[in-house]
Amino acid sequence: MNYANFPLDKRKPLPSSDAVSAEDFIDVERLLGMAARQAKVVAACAAIGLFLGVLYLQTTPPTYMAMSRVLIDEGLNKVVDEVSAASVSMQTDSAILSQIEILHSARLAAVVVDKQKLDQNDAFMDPPTSAVSKAADFVRGVVRYFRPSPAVGTTDVTQLDPATRDAMIASSRRDYAILKLQNEVQAERIGRSYVISIAYQATDPALATAVTKAYAEAYLADQLDASFDATERAAVWLQGRLTELRESSQAAALAVEKFRAEHGLAVDDGQLISDKQLSDLNGQLIEAQADTARASARYQQYKSIVESGSDNAFRDAAISADQPSNSVISTLKTRYLTVAKRQQDIEANFGAEHPQAVALAKEKADISAQIFGELKQLTESYRNEYEVALARETALRANVALAAGKSSIDNQSQVKLRELEQKATALSTLYQTFLGRYEEASQQQSFPVGKIRVISDATLPKSAATPRMSIVLGLSLVLGVMMGAGVGGLNEFRERFFRTGEDVRDRVGLKFLGYLPIIGSKVVRDDRRDDGQADAKTAQSPSAAERRARMRVSIDAPASMFAETLRSAKIAFDVVMEGQGSRVIGVVSVLPGEGKSTVAANLAGLLAANGSKTLLVDGDLRNPGLSRSLGMEAEQGLMEAVVSGQTWQSVGKIDRQTKLAIVPAVPRGHFSHTSELLSSAGMRRFIDNAKETFEYIIVDLPPLGPVVDAKAFAPLADGFVLVTEWGRTPRAMVQSILSSESYIANKIVGVVLNKVDLKKLAKYGSIGGSEKFFDRYSSYYLEKSEARTKANT
């Protein structure tokens, strides 16, 4: 089957270069491959991070931290709280937070500054700083220089007298020391306990210890002073209030006794006789009302059951456990349910017309009638009880009315008396309360006990708190690794080139023919010289001999991997073009400098060395790099043969070793109509003439990207071999060109990846892929041939 004539609509469509299958969304194997490829980047960034960490450790002065711990203990002044009027509970988080805010207050910081004279201590006011801090200060200074803040309300101290100036400077230093200490001291709660840690960090361990101890002592003294001031203010206020309350209480008590004597209000156990009698009757009336309501509810319940009929009576018959008929009705209901169950079983098995079912139905009706009779008797009994309770309630209500009328006059007087008694009692109670509070406040002043105690005093630190070498180096290493991972991820994100045969198959849907390794160490690195794009600067290297040797690798090293890949390409187009006598193979690339000329020369040399009659044609008329690399100096070439109608014999040359026929291209100034020449009738006659002699015609064509020469030659070609450079040719560009040049894409036999770095290739291969095992293939490539290849290159 001729692959070139295969219908376009039946060819595999080109996949999207950005297509990612759902199963590759999280591909662990791919992530591991990325990690292996970017290991050096990550290691370099990690080393940079460690270096910066070491540099930070060397340039940062050590600081020492001293710590004290205080406990807010309610038990310390329990005795005081029992008599204190100003007791405060500390059982809430807000109270603990309030104590922490006290520790951060400017007033407490001022006490410590004055006690330790920190405003005169240079180690406190101007401690040594790290290089990072100096750099930050420098940046802030530069910013302030270019953006100076306006001075509002400032005073020129140079115009003041020395004493005033010194006082202002001292006051400013003290204010700065207070603010600095307030910002640097650390106070925080330990977990969910009532313990607060007080810590201070300084470059001098003795200074850190002294400040921390002073802070704890100042905090304890502040708590005692606050408690003493509160009790003192409370005692002064209570003393004035007691005099007013004593006079008011005495006047109210005298008014009560005078009113009782004037109205003759006799009392029994503190209560009027008429009121006591009325109270007893009211109690009896309440009980009678409750009995009447209970009897009425019971009667109405059973009355509604009886009125609902015998059928519903069975379902609604709720009998209290204290009723004598409860056992009778319960027994009847049990019999009724037993009979109903038996009736249901008989009807389910033998039908409703069965004699036994009929008898059971009759028995069930009799039992229901008995239950209904019992319920009617209970209803009548409850009706009698209700009438008796109602009569008793009516009688008691009349007695209460008589008693109420009798004591109406006494009650009117009693209202006024109670009002006077309540006022007298309230004033007396208030007086006693204030008297007790005053005594408590007086005693509280003599108890110098607070709720704070130090449970861990500050000691001289033996080792520096910061910087911690292990933490700094560990963090530097982690940040370096993270930075390396980011850079590596960016490198992988920018990876848009062909690396493996799987990329070729998945991205462009073409057959992958194999890998062509880099020839030598430095020769092939100059990519553009491979296609003859040498200018005045690059003509010096590689040398002409090196370029010619590169074109003969498959001949000089037939057992090399390079030659083996070309054999794979030969087998591919032999299978596709099976049955054809002579085969025209075009070697193309997408971009210049991908090595297509080298591949074309070595492929033709390999075919000729194997005994096949082969013609190599340099079809790149604009830039005949193949002819230059082969070192062919000719006056006539392909252009002359096509234009003048000559045959290949008139312009071709024969390689004496392989009998390979070569038709060079001789540039003739600036000639831009090369595409018309390659698609002309003369070119067709030239190819037809060559087919009569050769089995293979290998044509080195210009790249697909810059010019359309390859597209113009496509009707004359039986197939194309696409050469792409490993790690350099963009996948998207190849796909775009093949999508737009579908006629060429249909004739492409396969793709070879050129200039492959075999040491790096394994990092891009999948687990189990052939790329991982190239080091094991070396036994199949003769070392003698490789040595010869290196000698020639």
GROMACS .gro file of N, CA and C in nm, residues 663-721:
model
  177
  663VAL      N    1   2.434   1.477  -0.608
  663VAL     CA    2   2.407   1.593  -0.693
  663VAL      C    3   2.410   1.715  -0.603
  664PRO      N    4   2.513   1.800  -0.615
  664PRO     CA    5   2.523   1.916  -0.528
  664PRO      C    6   2.433   2.030  -0.574
  665ALA      N    7   2.431   2.133  -0.494
  665ALA     CA    8   2.360   2.256  -0.530
  665ALA      C    9   2.462   2.369  -0.528
  666VAL      N   10   2.467   2.443  -0.638
  666VAL     CA   11   2.563   2.552  -0.650
  666VAL      C   12   2.485   2.682  -0.644
  667PRO      N   13   2.502   2.762  -0.539
  667PRO     CA   14   2.426   2.888  -0.529
  667PRO      C   15   2.469   2.985  -0.639
  668ARG      N   16   2.369   3.054  -0.695
  668ARG     CA   17   2.394   3.150  -0.802
  668ARG      C   18   2.340   3.288  -0.760
  669GLY      N   19   2.405   3.352  -0.670
  669GLY     CA   20   2.359   3.483  -0.625
  669GLY      C   21   2.229   3.471  -0.550
  670HIS      N   22   2.150   3.577  -0.556
  670HIS     CA   23   2.021   3.579  -0.485
  670HIS      C   24   1.913   3.525  -0.578
  671PHE      N   25   1.872   3.404  -0.550
  671PHE     CA   26   1.770   3.338  -0.633
  671PHE      C   27   1.654   3.300  -0.542
  672SER      N   28   1.537   3.362  -0.559
  672SER     CA   29   1.425   3.344  -0.467
  672SER      C   30   1.315   3.255  -0.521
  673HIS      N   31   1.326   3.212  -0.647
  673HIS     CA   32   1.219   3.130  -0.706
  673HIS      C   33   1.255   2.983  -0.702
  674THR      N   34   1.310   2.940  -0.593
  674THR     CA   35   1.351   2.800  -0.582
  674THR      C   36   1.231   2.706  -0.577
  675SER      N   37   1.119   2.751  -0.518
  675SER     CA   38   1.002   2.664  -0.510
  675SER      C   39   0.947   2.632  -0.649
  676GLU      N   40   0.945   2.733  -0.739
  676GLU     CA   41   0.900   2.707  -0.875
  676GLU      C   42   0.994   2.609  -0.946
  677LEU      N   43   1.123   2.621  -0.917
  677LEU     CA   44   1.219   2.530  -0.979
  677LEU      C   45   1.198   2.386  -0.932
  678LEU      N   46   1.173   2.367  -0.802
  678LEU     CA   47   1.156   2.231  -0.749
  678LEU      C   48   1.025   2.167  -0.794
  679SER      N   49   0.927   2.247  -0.831
  679SER     CA   50   0.800   2.192  -0.874
  679SER      C   51   0.782   2.196  -1.026
  680SER      N   52   0.889   2.232  -1.098
  680SER     CA   53   0.880   2.248  -1.242
  680SER      C   54   0.882   2.113  -1.314
  681ALA      N   55   0.851   2.120  -1.444
  681ALA     CA   56   0.856   1.998  -1.527
  681ALA      C   57   0.998   1.949  -1.542
  682GLY      N   58   1.095   2.040  -1.542
  682GLY     CA   59   1.234   1.998  -1.552
  682GLY      C   60   1.275   1.915  -1.432
  683MET      N   61   1.229   1.955  -1.312
  683MET     CA   62   1.260   1.877  -1.192
  683MET      C   63   1.196   1.739  -1.200
  684ARG      N   64   1.074   1.732  -1.252
  684ARG     CA   65   1.009   1.601  -1.266
  684ARG      C   66   1.087   1.513  -1.364
  685ARG      N   67   1.135   1.572  -1.477
  685ARG     CA   68   1.214   1.493  -1.571
  685ARG      C   69   1.344   1.446  -1.506
  686PHE      N   70   1.403   1.533  -1.424
  686PHE     CA   71   1.527   1.494  -1.358
  686PHE      C   72   1.504   1.376  -1.263
  687ILE      N   73   1.396   1.380  -1.187
  687ILE     CA   74   1.367   1.273  -1.094
  687ILE      C   75   1.331   1.145  -1.169
  688ASP      N   76   1.251   1.157  -1.275
  688ASP     CA   77   1.213   1.038  -1.352
  688ASP      C   78   1.335   0.973  -1.414
  689ASN      N   79   1.429   1.054  -1.460
  689ASN     CA   80   1.552   1.000  -1.516
  689ASN      C   81   1.634   0.927  -1.409
  690ALA      N   82   1.638   0.986  -1.288
  690ALA     CA   83   1.715   0.923  -1.180
  690ALA      C   84   1.650   0.794  -1.135
  691LYS      N   85   1.518   0.785  -1.141
  691LYS     CA   86   1.449   0.662  -1.098
  691LYS      C   87   1.486   0.543  -1.185
  692GLU      N   88   1.527   0.569  -1.309
  692GLU     CA   89   1.564   0.458  -1.397
  692GLU      C   90   1.692   0.391  -1.351
  693THR      N   91   1.770   0.461  -1.270
  693THR     CA   92   1.901   0.407  -1.230
  693THR      C   93   1.906   0.369  -1.083
  694PHE      N   94   1.841   0.447  -0.998
  694PHE     CA   95   1.861   0.432  -0.853
  694PHE      C   96   1.738   0.371  -0.785
  695GLU      N   97   1.769   0.296  -0.676
  695GLU     CA   98   1.661   0.242  -0.594
  695GLU      C   99   1.610   0.347  -0.494
  696TYR      N  100   1.701   0.428  -0.447
  696TYR     CA  101   1.665   0.530  -0.348
  696TYR      C  102   1.719   0.664  -0.395
  697ILE      N  103   1.633   0.765  -0.387
  697ILE     CA  104   1.673   0.902  -0.415
  697ILE      C  105   1.645   0.984  -0.289
  698ILE      N  106   1.750   1.024  -0.221
  698ILE     CA  107   1.740   1.099  -0.096
  698ILE      C  108   1.759   1.246  -0.129
  699VAL      N  109   1.659   1.327  -0.099
  699VAL     CA  110   1.663   1.469  -0.131
  699VAL      C  111   1.666   1.550  -0.001
  700ASP      N  112   1.771   1.628   0.016
  700ASP     CA  113   1.781   1.720   0.131
  700ASP      C  114   1.706   1.847   0.096
  701LEU      N  115   1.593   1.871   0.161
  701LEU     CA  116   1.506   1.983   0.129
  701LEU      C  117   1.519   2.094   0.232
  702PRO      N  118   1.482   2.218   0.195
  702PRO     CA  119   1.486   2.328   0.292
  702PRO      C  120   1.387   2.303   0.406
  703PRO      N  121   1.408   2.370   0.518
  703PRO     CA  122   1.314   2.355   0.631
  703PRO      C  123   1.174   2.405   0.596
  704LEU      N  124   1.073   2.348   0.665
  704LEU     CA  125   0.934   2.381   0.635
  704LEU      C  126   0.894   2.518   0.687
  705GLY      N  127   0.961   2.565   0.790
  705GLY     CA  128   0.920   2.690   0.851
  705GLY      C  129   0.943   2.813   0.765
  706PRO      N  130   1.067   2.837   0.720
  706PRO     CA  131   1.092   2.964   0.651
  706PRO      C  132   1.044   2.969   0.506
  707VAL      N  133   1.050   2.857   0.432
  707VAL     CA  134   1.018   2.859   0.288
  707VAL      C  135   0.921   2.747   0.255
  708VAL      N  136   0.866   2.753   0.129
  708VAL     CA  137   0.767   2.655   0.085
  708VAL      C  138   0.826   2.556  -0.014
  709ASP      N  139   0.960   2.548  -0.022
  709ASP     CA  140   1.024   2.462  -0.122
  709ASP      C  141   0.985   2.316  -0.103
  710ALA      N  142   0.981   2.271   0.023
  710ALA     CA  143   0.945   2.131   0.048
  710ALA      C  144   0.803   2.101   0.005
  711LYS      N  145   0.712   2.196   0.028
  711LYS     CA  146   0.574   2.178  -0.016
  711LYS      C  147   0.566   2.171  -0.169
  712ALA      N  148   0.649   2.252  -0.237
  712ALA     CA  149   0.650   2.248  -0.383
  712ALA      C  150   0.703   2.116  -0.435
  713PHE      N  151   0.799   2.056  -0.365
  713PHE     CA  152   0.857   1.929  -0.409
  713PHE      C  153   0.772   1.809  -0.370
  714ALA      N  154   0.672   1.828  -0.282
  714ALA     CA  155   0.596   1.716  -0.226
  714ALA      C  156   0.534   1.625  -0.332
  715PRO      N  157   0.478   1.673  -0.444
  715PRO     CA  158   0.419   1.581  -0.543
  715PRO      C  159   0.519   1.484  -0.601
  716LEU      N  160   0.649   1.518  -0.602
  716LEU     CA  161   0.750   1.431  -0.659
  716LEU      C  162   0.805   1.331  -0.557
  717ALA      N  163   0.778   1.352  -0.430
  717ALA     CA  164   0.834   1.267  -0.325
  717ALA      C  165   0.736   1.155  -0.291
  718ASP      N  166   0.792   1.037  -0.262
  718ASP     CA  167   0.710   0.924  -0.216
  718ASP      C  168   0.692   0.925  -0.065
  719GLY      N  169   0.777   0.994   0.004
  719GLY     CA  170   0.766   1.004   0.149
  719GLY      C  171   0.869   1.101   0.204
  720PHE      N  172   0.845   1.141   0.330
  720PHE     CA  173   0.935   1.234   0.396
  720PHE      C  174   0.981   1.176   0.529
  721VAL      N  175   1.104   1.209   0.564
  721VAL     CA  176   1.155   1.181   0.698
  721VAL      C  177   1.172   1.317   0.767
   0.00000   0.00000   0.00000
